[in-house]
């Protein structure tokens, strides 16, 4: 290989590492967005591109053509790897809309890139719009329902809430019997805790 | 349904328990009184005609089992919703009336119990409604690009789902291409692998994940089909009650009939 200025070329090695990083992480978690690796891979693509431009005039030679192809494939491979990385993370970001609701916990949002936070907002909006259109909150009842009312314990002072049966004052450590549908969002927020009724 | 409001909830669930086990009964010879056991095995509890709720349940089960999107069961869904809403209104009115009259009594106690049971059914039905829509949204997300680019699939979506698919892809594309924009020219599109390629259409297809129509699913025949022509041109004889493990694409045509000649289990 001719020694060029760009010694950073690894022909997809860095990208493979990035994919491995996300695949080997716990699917329930969202590891910090690896912005450094992404930037390095983008730079490598630029370097591959520069190689292609340098080699292009000699494309009539077989050896050069092989080189051109290798660089081109390396960029494609990097691109694929980046998309795999992003896509896997997008899946986990979406999951949060279902499991924790609209408000992202600080710990999760700190691990996201700016683009991912934007995506989360847009995804949540799209989903909300859909749920308004069908007039049904789909984030409720992710598990088959048992009872239409559930006993809950209050974990923090939340003030009064309006329910179908009138107002309920949610004071810390008080126990209430609430409608499932009304209690679920508060359980998710951590205000209430469901008590075992089995 | 004989039920005055045509709800027929309880029937649906009882039937499942009562009928399902017999579906696993060994394939036997004809019964003494001449009944074909194989025919009996086709549980009539699964018959799509009994009630709106059963039809929705079937639509949901099929949606889960089918690799590709199925047409949105709009009328069934709205039917179930209307009935459920009416039932909820009735239950709430009764609860209010009880609160106003104030008096107890054995009759009222039994009415309360009935109402309690009905609430449980309402919740079950609402769960099915939610699961049905959630299952569809999940499938739309998984193959969002395909859903948007394939006109046939797109037409199977409800209006709200079409909007959702568009909004979803917009969000996804914005996110992906914000990262890809720093790549060299020609590599920046999320759907086209490399735009310098002679056959852009072909490379675009490569980048769009599609449902796997060759996935293996379990069919159960609901009718005799003496000579079914498979996609590969071969003819096969299919009998009612027959269960087959096969690639979805091989027998998918049987599902398209109304009523379907086969079902997924």
Tab-separated table of C-alpha atoms in Angstrom:
chain	number	residue	atom	x	y	z
A	1	UNK	CA	0.000	0.000	0.000
A	2	UNK	CA	1.305	3.465	-0.718
A	3	UNK	CA	1.750	5.381	2.489
A	4	UNK	CA	-0.620	8.259	2.464
A	5	UNK	CA	-1.250	11.104	4.798
A	6	UNK	CA	-4.326	9.350	6.082
A	7	UNK	CA	-3.067	6.612	8.351
A	8	UNK	CA	-6.401	6.418	10.199
A	9	UNK	CA	-7.931	4.063	7.662
A	10	UNK	CA	-9.027	0.850	9.304
A	11	UNK	CA	-11.437	-0.453	6.685
A	12	UNK	CA	-14.421	-0.810	8.904
A	13	UNK	CA	-12.647	-1.998	12.032
A	14	UNK	CA	-13.687	1.000	14.089
A	15	UNK	CA	-17.246	0.686	12.850
A	16	UNK	CA	-17.349	-2.983	13.805
A	17	UNK	CA	-16.223	-2.039	17.312
A	18	UNK	CA	-19.073	0.427	17.559
A	19	UNK	CA	-21.618	-2.186	16.548
A	20	UNK	CA	-20.143	-4.653	19.011
A	21	UNK	CA	-20.380	-2.050	21.749
A	22	UNK	CA	-24.134	-1.607	21.321
A	23	UNK	CA	-24.877	-5.272	20.702
A	24	UNK	CA	-23.054	-6.396	23.818
A	25	UNK	CA	-24.772	-3.870	26.063
A	26	UNK	CA	-27.851	-4.769	28.086
A	27	UNK	CA	-30.899	-4.242	25.821
A	28	UNK	CA	-32.763	-2.691	28.743
A	29	UNK	CA	-30.260	0.129	29.042
A	30	UNK	CA	-29.110	2.963	26.841
A	31	UNK	CA	-25.338	3.363	27.034
A	32	UNK	CA	-23.879	6.836	26.446
A	33	UNK	CA	-23.922	7.918	22.818
A	34	UNK	CA	-20.444	7.318	21.455
A	35	UNK	CA	-19.997	10.615	19.647
A	36	UNK	CA	-16.219	10.220	19.424
A	37	UNK	CA	-16.419	6.922	17.580
A	38	UNK	CA	-19.089	8.288	15.249
A	39	UNK	CA	-16.907	11.292	14.427
A	40	UNK	CA	-13.877	9.078	13.806
A	41	UNK	CA	-15.868	6.861	11.463
A	42	UNK	CA	-17.183	9.858	9.541
A	43	UNK	CA	-13.624	11.139	9.217
A	44	UNK	CA	-12.454	7.755	7.975
A	45	UNK	CA	-15.151	7.834	5.329
A	46	UNK	CA	-13.809	11.212	4.234
A	47	UNK	CA	-10.304	9.748	4.045
A	48	UNK	CA	-11.520	6.793	2.013
A	49	UNK	CA	-13.185	9.269	-0.271
A	50	UNK	CA	-9.954	11.218	-0.622
A	51	UNK	CA	-8.173	7.986	-1.569
A	52	UNK	CA	-10.778	7.312	-4.208
A	53	UNK	CA	-10.295	10.760	-5.692
A	54	UNK	CA	-6.503	10.308	-5.750
A	55	UNK	CA	-6.714	6.872	-7.337
A	56	UNK	CA	-9.466	7.645	-9.816
A	57	UNK	CA	-7.229	8.983	-12.647
A	58	UNK	CA	-5.445	5.600	-12.843
A	59	UNK	CA	-8.632	3.601	-12.924
A	60	UNK	CA	-7.578	1.872	-16.118
A	61	UNK	CA	-5.146	-0.322	-14.174
A	62	UNK	CA	-6.568	-3.437	-12.579
A	63	UNK	CA	-4.689	-3.007	-9.310
A	64	UNK	CA	-6.040	0.501	-8.912
A	65	UNK	CA	-9.558	-0.623	-9.609
A	66	UNK	CA	-9.314	-3.146	-6.795
A	67	UNK	CA	-8.163	-0.361	-4.523
A	68	UNK	CA	-11.051	1.860	-5.577
A	69	UNK	CA	-13.503	-0.898	-4.868
A	70	UNK	CA	-12.014	-1.591	-1.438
A	71	UNK	CA	-12.316	2.051	-0.431
A	72	UNK	CA	-15.846	2.294	-1.764
A	73	UNK	CA	-16.914	-0.840	0.086
A	74	UNK	CA	-15.258	0.419	3.241
A	75	UNK	CA	-17.445	3.531	3.153
A	76	UNK	CA	-20.566	1.449	2.555
A	77	UNK	CA	-19.625	-0.813	5.403
A	78	UNK	CA	-19.063	2.114	7.722
A	79	UNK	CA	-22.383	3.591	6.721
A	80	UNK	CA	-24.177	0.354	7.417
A	81	UNK	CA	-22.504	0.018	10.790
A	82	UNK	CA	-23.472	3.564	11.739
A	83	UNK	CA	-27.067	2.867	10.780
A	84	UNK	CA	-27.086	-0.358	12.771
A	85	UNK	CA	-25.787	1.527	15.776
A	86	UNK	CA	-28.331	4.332	15.398
A	87	UNK	CA	-31.192	1.982	14.682
A	88	UNK	CA	-30.550	-0.215	17.693
A	89	UNK	CA	-30.452	2.882	19.892
A	90	UNK	CA	-33.608	4.273	18.302
A	91	UNK	CA	-35.378	1.076	19.333
A	92	UNK	CA	-34.364	1.616	22.943
A	93	UNK	CA	-35.260	5.307	22.843
A	94	UNK	CA	-38.734	4.430	21.523
A	95	UNK	CA	-39.153	1.878	24.282
A	96	UNK	CA	-38.825	4.686	26.802
A	97	UNK	CA	-41.860	6.469	25.448
A	98	UNK	CA	-43.825	3.342	26.288
A	99	UNK	CA	-42.258	2.545	29.630
A	100	UNK	CA	-41.663	5.924	31.280
A	101	UNK	CA	-43.945	8.227	29.322
A	102	UNK	CA	-43.377	11.726	28.009
A	103	UNK	CA	-40.950	12.993	30.614
A	104	UNK	CA	-37.473	11.568	30.066
A	105	UNK	CA	-35.533	10.938	33.262
A	106	UNK	CA	-32.337	12.984	33.460
A	107	UNK	CA	-30.200	9.831	33.537
A	108	UNK	CA	-31.599	8.648	30.186
A	109	UNK	CA	-31.524	11.934	28.373
A	110	UNK	CA	-27.901	12.501	29.428
A	111	UNK	CA	-26.891	9.383	27.480
A	112	UNK	CA	-28.631	10.499	24.294
A	113	UNK	CA	-27.251	12.526	21.455
A	114	UNK	CA	-28.960	15.737	20.473
A	115	UNK	CA	-30.444	13.978	17.465
A	116	UNK	CA	-31.853	11.215	19.625
A	117	UNK	CA	-33.568	13.679	21.941
A	118	UNK	CA	-35.123	15.366	18.921
A	119	UNK	CA	-36.204	11.978	17.646
A	120	UNK	CA	-37.741	11.103	20.996
A	121	UNK	CA	-39.782	14.306	21.011
A	122	UNK	CA	-40.986	13.782	17.460
A	123	UNK	CA	-41.782	10.138	18.056
A	124	UNK	CA	-43.742	10.994	21.192
A	125	UNK	CA	-45.669	13.671	19.281
A	126	UNK	CA	-46.475	11.289	16.435
A	127	UNK	CA	-47.640	8.643	18.868
A	128	UNK	CA	-49.740	11.146	20.825
A	129	UNK	CA	-51.335	12.344	17.636
A	130	UNK	CA	-52.174	8.778	16.727
A	131	UNK	CA	-53.636	8.059	20.151
A	132	UNK	CA	-55.749	11.198	19.921
A	133	UNK	CA	-57.001	10.081	16.523
A	134	UNK	CA	-58.066	6.666	17.812
A	135	UNK	CA	-59.138	8.141	21.156
A	136	UNK	CA	-57.418	5.450	23.209
A	137	UNK	CA	-54.322	5.636	25.396
A	138	UNK	CA	-52.257	2.737	24.110
A	139	UNK	CA	-49.596	3.023	26.782
A	140	UNK	CA	-52.029	1.689	29.364
A	141	UNK	CA	-52.504	-2.004	30.017
A	142	UNK	CA	-49.257	-3.261	28.596
A	143	UNK	CA	-49.981	-6.429	30.569
A	144	UNK	CA	-53.360	-8.163	30.551
A	145	UNK	CA	-55.567	-6.521	33.186
A	146	UNK	CA	-56.580	-8.326	36.353
A	147	UNK	CA	-58.873	-5.981	38.203
A	148	UNK	CA	-60.482	-2.707	37.303
A	149	UNK	CA	-59.473	-1.105	40.566
A	150	UNK	CA	-56.123	-1.507	42.234
A	151	UNK	CA	-54.816	-0.781	45.673
A	152	UNK	CA	-51.942	1.653	45.682
A	153	UNK	CA	-49.690	3.181	48.249
A	154	UNK	CA	-48.613	6.777	47.915
A	155	UNK	CA	-44.852	7.263	47.879
A	156	UNK	CA	-44.803	11.059	47.920
A	157	UNK	CA	-47.114	13.986	48.515
A	158	UNK	CA	-48.814	14.622	45.216
A	159	UNK	CA	-51.789	16.736	46.199
A	160	UNK	CA	-55.359	16.177	45.113
A	161	UNK	CA	-56.231	14.416	41.894
A	162	UNK	CA	-59.596	14.257	40.199
A	163	UNK	CA	-60.864	10.785	39.516
A	164	UNK	CA	-64.109	9.369	38.245
A	165	UNK	CA	-65.202	8.814	41.834
A	166	UNK	CA	-64.369	12.333	43.008
A	167	UNK	CA	-61.198	13.891	44.337
A	168	UNK	CA	-58.539	11.910	46.117
A	169	UNK	CA	-55.860	13.478	48.260
A	170	UNK	CA	-52.603	11.689	47.605
A	171	UNK	CA	-50.587	12.107	50.782
A	172	UNK	CA	-47.399	10.221	51.429
A	173	UNK	CA	-47.909	6.737	52.892
A	174	UNK	CA	-51.668	6.723	52.417
A	175	UNK	CA	-53.366	3.767	50.736
A	176	UNK	CA	-56.055	4.179	48.097
A	177	UNK	CA	-58.237	2.065	45.874
A	178	UNK	CA	-58.073	3.672	42.416
A	179	UNK	CA	-59.195	2.899	38.886
A	180	UNK	CA	-56.452	1.085	37.014
A	181	UNK	CA	-56.495	3.517	34.147
A	182	UNK	CA	-56.145	6.490	36.435
A	183	UNK	CA	-53.482	4.955	38.639
A	184	UNK	CA	-51.193	3.574	35.935
A	185	UNK	CA	-49.640	6.860	34.792
A	186	UNK	CA	-48.912	7.800	38.410
A	187	UNK	CA	-47.354	4.421	39.106
A	188	UNK	CA	-45.127	4.970	36.113
A	189	UNK	CA	-44.105	8.385	37.415
A	190	UNK	CA	-43.227	6.803	40.713
A	191	UNK	CA	-45.855	8.673	42.727
A	192	UNK	CA	-47.791	5.528	43.551
A	193	UNK	CA	-46.799	1.964	44.192
A	194	UNK	CA	-49.085	-0.933	43.463
A	195	UNK	CA	-49.688	-3.172	46.435
A	196	UNK	CA	-49.773	-6.906	45.964
A	197	UNK	CA	-53.309	-8.084	45.835
A	198	UNK	CA	-52.562	-11.666	44.955
B	1	UNK	CA	-76.226	-13.113	20.029
B	2	UNK	CA	-79.276	-13.715	22.120
B	3	UNK	CA	-77.931	-11.120	24.523
B	4	UNK	CA	-80.097	-8.027	24.085
B	5	UNK	CA	-77.139	-5.735	23.485
B	6	UNK	CA	-75.321	-8.304	21.426
B	7	UNK	CA	-72.270	-8.060	23.618
B	8	UNK	CA	-71.699	-11.688	24.313
B	9	UNK	CA	-68.434	-11.224	26.159
B	10	UNK	CA	-68.657	-14.050	28.588
B	11	UNK	CA	-69.411	-16.516	25.868
B	12	UNK	CA	-66.205	-15.741	24.090
B	13	UNK	CA	-63.991	-16.560	27.019
B	14	UNK	CA	-65.892	-19.585	28.200
B	15	UNK	CA	-65.804	-21.025	24.746
B	16	UNK	CA	-62.069	-20.768	24.539
B	17	UNK	CA	-61.586	-22.850	27.636
B	18	UNK	CA	-64.243	-25.329	26.741
B	19	UNK	CA	-63.330	-25.805	23.147
B	20	UNK	CA	-59.591	-25.402	22.881
B	21	UNK	CA	-58.597	-28.681	24.589
B	22	UNK	CA	-60.602	-30.697	22.119
B	23	UNK	CA	-58.643	-29.069	19.347
B	24	UNK	CA	-55.678	-31.089	20.509
B	25	UNK	CA	-57.558	-34.342	20.568
B	26	UNK	CA	-55.841	-37.015	18.498
B	27	UNK	CA	-56.978	-37.251	14.935
B	28	UNK	CA	-59.332	-40.160	15.128
B	29	UNK	CA	-61.526	-42.300	12.962
B	30	UNK	CA	-65.051	-41.177	12.353
B	31	UNK	CA	-67.147	-41.116	15.474
B	32	UNK	CA	-69.657	-43.831	16.203
B	33	UNK	CA	-72.540	-41.588	15.312
B	34	UNK	CA	-70.895	-40.672	12.091
B	35	UNK	CA	-69.361	-37.357	13.126
B	36	UNK	CA	-65.993	-36.642	11.662
B	37	UNK	CA	-63.736	-35.810	14.581
B	38	UNK	CA	-61.438	-33.797	12.432
B	39	UNK	CA	-64.310	-31.528	11.627
B	40	UNK	CA	-65.248	-31.308	15.276
B	41	UNK	CA	-61.756	-30.130	16.064
B	42	UNK	CA	-62.368	-26.880	14.278
B	43	UNK	CA	-63.527	-25.161	17.385
B	44	UNK	CA	-66.622	-23.216	16.697
B	45	UNK	CA	-65.606	-20.934	19.537
B	46	UNK	CA	-63.188	-19.446	17.064
B	47	UNK	CA	-65.927	-18.892	14.548
B	48	UNK	CA	-65.586	-15.282	13.466
B	49	UNK	CA	-69.286	-14.690	13.372
B	50	UNK	CA	-70.280	-14.998	17.025
B	51	UNK	CA	-69.647	-11.485	18.238
B	52	UNK	CA	-67.794	-8.309	17.435
B	53	UNK	CA	-65.398	-8.959	20.279
B	54	UNK	CA	-64.520	-12.418	18.991
B	55	UNK	CA	-63.938	-10.975	15.550
B	56	UNK	CA	-61.608	-8.373	16.969
B	57	UNK	CA	-59.802	-11.024	18.956
B	58	UNK	CA	-59.329	-13.054	15.804
B	59	UNK	CA	-58.085	-10.002	13.935
B	60	UNK	CA	-55.586	-9.394	16.714
B	61	UNK	CA	-54.345	-12.996	16.800
B	62	UNK	CA	-53.984	-13.050	13.019
B	63	UNK	CA	-52.173	-9.739	13.040
B	64	UNK	CA	-49.680	-11.148	15.511
B	65	UNK	CA	-49.092	-14.328	13.554
B	66	UNK	CA	-49.014	-12.896	10.064
B	67	UNK	CA	-45.611	-11.704	8.809
B	68	UNK	CA	-47.087	-8.925	6.651
B	69	UNK	CA	-49.586	-6.199	7.490
B	70	UNK	CA	-53.231	-7.187	7.332
B	71	UNK	CA	-56.021	-4.847	6.348
B	72	UNK	CA	-57.231	-2.688	9.227
B	73	UNK	CA	-60.448	-4.124	10.699
B	74	UNK	CA	-62.144	-0.731	10.833
B	75	UNK	CA	-65.783	-1.733	11.155
B	76	UNK	CA	-65.109	-4.461	13.718
B	77	UNK	CA	-63.007	-2.129	15.802
B	78	UNK	CA	-65.545	0.682	15.759
B	79	UNK	CA	-68.312	-1.790	16.512
B	80	UNK	CA	-66.510	-3.036	19.599
B	81	UNK	CA	-65.724	0.496	20.676
B	82	UNK	CA	-69.333	1.650	20.384
B	83	UNK	CA	-70.600	-1.324	22.372
B	84	UNK	CA	-67.935	-0.960	25.023
B	85	UNK	CA	-68.577	2.751	25.435
B	86	UNK	CA	-72.309	2.102	25.734
B	87	UNK	CA	-71.651	-0.559	28.341
B	88	UNK	CA	-69.379	1.739	30.348
B	89	UNK	CA	-72.004	4.457	30.266
B	90	UNK	CA	-74.619	2.024	31.489
B	91	UNK	CA	-72.399	0.803	34.326
B	92	UNK	CA	-71.601	4.324	35.413
B	93	UNK	CA	-75.233	5.338	35.334
B	94	UNK	CA	-76.164	2.363	37.479
B	95	UNK	CA	-73.428	3.202	39.975
B	96	UNK	CA	-74.695	6.784	40.179
B	97	UNK	CA	-78.259	5.655	40.700
B	98	UNK	CA	-77.177	3.312	43.452
B	99	UNK	CA	-75.283	6.108	45.158
B	100	UNK	CA	-78.317	8.366	44.988
B	101	UNK	CA	-80.838	5.849	46.279
B	102	UNK	CA	-78.450	5.058	49.096
B	103	UNK	CA	-80.279	1.937	50.281
B	104	UNK	CA	-78.658	-1.472	50.543
B	105	UNK	CA	-80.478	-4.759	50.130
B	106	UNK	CA	-79.615	-8.155	48.728
B	107	UNK	CA	-80.778	-7.267	45.244
B	108	UNK	CA	-78.438	-4.357	45.090
B	109	UNK	CA	-75.546	-6.460	46.314
B	110	UNK	CA	-76.016	-8.936	43.502
B	111	UNK	CA	-76.319	-6.109	41.026
B	112	UNK	CA	-73.037	-4.737	42.309
B	113	UNK	CA	-71.399	-8.086	41.774
B	114	UNK	CA	-72.736	-8.275	38.240
B	115	UNK	CA	-71.435	-4.806	37.542
B	116	UNK	CA	-68.085	-5.768	38.926
B	117	UNK	CA	-67.896	-8.724	36.574
B	118	UNK	CA	-68.892	-6.548	33.666
B	119	UNK	CA	-66.153	-4.082	34.492
B	120	UNK	CA	-63.676	-6.920	34.322
B	121	UNK	CA	-64.985	-7.800	30.878
B	122	UNK	CA	-64.824	-4.191	29.755
B	123	UNK	CA	-61.188	-4.109	30.780
B	124	UNK	CA	-60.455	-7.307	28.926
B	125	UNK	CA	-62.049	-5.981	25.786
B	126	UNK	CA	-60.198	-2.704	26.054
B	127	UNK	CA	-56.994	-4.652	26.479
B	128	UNK	CA	-57.687	-6.478	23.227
B	129	UNK	CA	-58.444	-3.175	21.501
B	130	UNK	CA	-55.172	-1.695	22.720
B	131	UNK	CA	-53.175	-4.811	21.909
B	132	UNK	CA	-54.604	-4.892	18.421
B	133	UNK	CA	-53.562	-1.323	17.695
B	134	UNK	CA	-50.219	-1.732	19.448
B	135	UNK	CA	-49.418	-4.858	17.452
B	136	UNK	CA	-50.123	-2.986	14.245
B	137	UNK	CA	-48.058	0.047	15.248
B	138	UNK	CA	-45.170	-2.210	16.118
B	139	UNK	CA	-45.317	-3.884	12.722
B	140	UNK	CA	-45.553	-0.508	11.015
B	141	UNK	CA	-42.469	0.716	12.845
B	142	UNK	CA	-40.491	-2.425	12.069
B	143	UNK	CA	-41.017	-2.079	8.335
B	144	UNK	CA	-41.858	1.601	8.149
B	145	UNK	CA	-39.973	2.275	4.927
B	146	UNK	CA	-41.572	-0.676	3.217
B	147	UNK	CA	-45.014	0.347	4.459
B	148	UNK	CA	-44.568	3.804	3.003
B	149	UNK	CA	-43.075	2.782	-0.307
B	150	UNK	CA	-45.336	-0.168	-1.051
B	151	UNK	CA	-48.730	1.128	-2.166
B	152	UNK	CA	-50.562	-2.131	-1.432
B	153	UNK	CA	-49.331	-2.261	2.140
B	154	UNK	CA	-49.984	1.431	2.693
B	155	UNK	CA	-53.588	0.963	1.621
B	156	UNK	CA	-54.098	-1.600	4.396
B	157	UNK	CA	-53.530	1.042	7.054
B	158	UNK	CA	-56.159	3.166	8.711
B	159	UNK	CA	-55.924	6.896	8.127
B	160	UNK	CA	-54.464	7.454	11.586
B	161	UNK	CA	-51.908	4.705	10.981
B	162	UNK	CA	-50.900	6.240	7.665
B	163	UNK	CA	-50.257	9.527	9.408
B	164	UNK	CA	-48.332	7.715	12.104
B	165	UNK	CA	-46.140	5.925	9.553
B	166	UNK	CA	-45.356	9.212	7.815
B	167	UNK	CA	-44.577	10.996	11.049
B	168	UNK	CA	-42.435	8.113	12.197
B	169	UNK	CA	-40.333	8.028	9.042
B	170	UNK	CA	-39.968	11.788	9.109
B	171	UNK	CA	-38.569	11.576	12.634
B	172	UNK	CA	-36.335	8.634	11.764
B	173	UNK	CA	-35.049	10.122	8.541
B	174	UNK	CA	-34.331	13.437	10.240
B	175	UNK	CA	-32.328	11.627	12.888
B	176	UNK	CA	-30.388	9.276	10.589
B	177	UNK	CA	-29.609	11.753	7.888
B	178	UNK	CA	-28.469	14.325	10.419
B	179	UNK	CA	-25.632	11.880	11.090
B	180	UNK	CA	-25.177	10.701	7.500
B	181	UNK	CA	-24.964	14.256	6.159
B	182	UNK	CA	-21.285	14.359	7.166
B	183	UNK	CA	-20.431	11.410	4.934
B	184	UNK	CA	-18.942	12.010	1.476
B	185	UNK	CA	-21.367	13.017	-1.218
B	186	UNK	CA	-23.388	10.163	-2.658
B	187	UNK	CA	-23.465	8.238	0.618
B	188	UNK	CA	-25.803	10.535	2.548
B	189	UNK	CA	-29.201	9.051	1.810
B	190	UNK	CA	-30.587	6.534	4.260
B	191	UNK	CA	-32.552	4.690	1.607
B	192	UNK	CA	-30.037	4.708	-1.225
B	193	UNK	CA	-26.836	2.905	-0.369
B	194	UNK	CA	-24.761	4.841	-2.884
B	195	UNK	CA	-26.354	7.280	-5.283
B	196	UNK	CA	-23.660	6.934	-7.959
B	197	UNK	CA	-24.787	3.373	-8.664
B	198	UNK	CA	-26.177	2.752	-12.144
B	199	UNK	CA	-29.270	1.056	-10.773
B	200	UNK	CA	-30.388	3.282	-7.941
B	201	UNK	CA	-33.710	1.544	-7.610
B	202	UNK	CA	-32.019	-1.777	-6.885
B	203	UNK	CA	-29.710	-0.360	-4.224
B	204	UNK	CA	-32.658	1.397	-2.637
B	205	UNK	CA	-34.454	-1.926	-2.309
B	206	UNK	CA	-31.414	-3.317	-0.525
B	207	UNK	CA	-31.703	-0.705	2.201
B	208	UNK	CA	-35.398	-1.180	2.942
B	209	UNK	CA	-36.175	-3.949	5.421
B	210	UNK	CA	-39.169	-5.984	4.323
B	211	UNK	CA	-41.405	-8.468	6.088
B	212	UNK	CA	-40.199	-12.012	5.614
B	213	UNK	CA	-42.957	-13.655	3.632
B	214	UNK	CA	-41.060	-16.923	3.643
B	215	UNK	CA	-41.240	-17.161	7.416
B	216	UNK	CA	-42.710	-20.398	8.690
B	217	UNK	CA	-46.201	-20.192	10.159
B	218	UNK	CA	-48.823	-22.739	11.140
B	219	UNK	CA	-51.901	-22.956	8.954
B	220	UNK	CA	-55.092	-24.739	9.844
B	221	UNK	CA	-57.549	-25.464	7.064
B	222	UNK	CA	-61.113	-24.348	7.614
B	223	UNK	CA	-62.412	-25.827	4.387
B	224	UNK	CA	-61.616	-28.563	1.908
B	225	UNK	CA	-59.633	-27.251	-1.013
B	226	UNK	CA	-59.283	-30.211	-3.407
B	227	UNK	CA	-56.766	-28.727	-5.764
B	228	UNK	CA	-54.911	-25.738	-4.501
B	229	UNK	CA	-52.299	-24.459	-6.874
B	230	UNK	CA	-49.190	-23.417	-4.992
B	231	UNK	CA	-47.006	-20.538	-6.166
B	232	UNK	CA	-44.494	-23.039	-7.584
B	233	UNK	CA	-47.225	-24.466	-9.822
B	234	UNK	CA	-47.742	-27.729	-7.966
B	235	UNK	CA	-51.247	-28.776	-7.000
B	236	UNK	CA	-52.006	-30.036	-3.532
B	237	UNK	CA	-55.088	-31.503	-1.912
B	238	UNK	CA	-56.054	-29.823	1.350
B	239	UNK	CA	-58.657	-31.052	3.806
B	240	UNK	CA	-60.643	-29.231	6.423
B	241	UNK	CA	-58.964	-29.502	9.818
B	242	UNK	CA	-55.525	-30.180	8.387
B	243	UNK	CA	-52.678	-28.408	10.192
B	244	UNK	CA	-49.579	-27.468	8.269
B	245	UNK	CA	-46.271	-25.892	9.135
B	246	UNK	CA	-45.292	-24.056	5.997
B	247	UNK	CA	-43.830	-20.905	4.584
B	248	UNK	CA	-46.305	-18.074	4.747
B	249	UNK	CA	-45.933	-17.230	1.074
B	250	UNK	CA	-46.973	-20.737	0.045
B	251	UNK	CA	-50.523	-20.666	1.363
B	252	UNK	CA	-51.160	-16.984	2.015
B	253	UNK	CA	-53.762	-16.896	-0.763
B	254	UNK	CA	-56.016	-19.117	1.343
B	255	UNK	CA	-56.297	-16.387	3.957
B	256	UNK	CA	-57.568	-13.850	1.465
B	257	UNK	CA	-60.943	-15.510	1.005
B	258	UNK	CA	-63.976	-14.298	2.920
B	259	UNK	CA	-64.592	-16.322	5.010
B	260	UNK	CA	-60.961	-17.496	4.962
B	261	UNK	CA	-60.303	-21.050	3.817
B	262	UNK	CA	-57.430	-21.332	6.277
B	263	UNK	CA	-56.363	-19.614	9.459
B	264	UNK	CA	-53.095	-19.075	11.267
B	265	UNK	CA	-52.742	-20.683	14.668
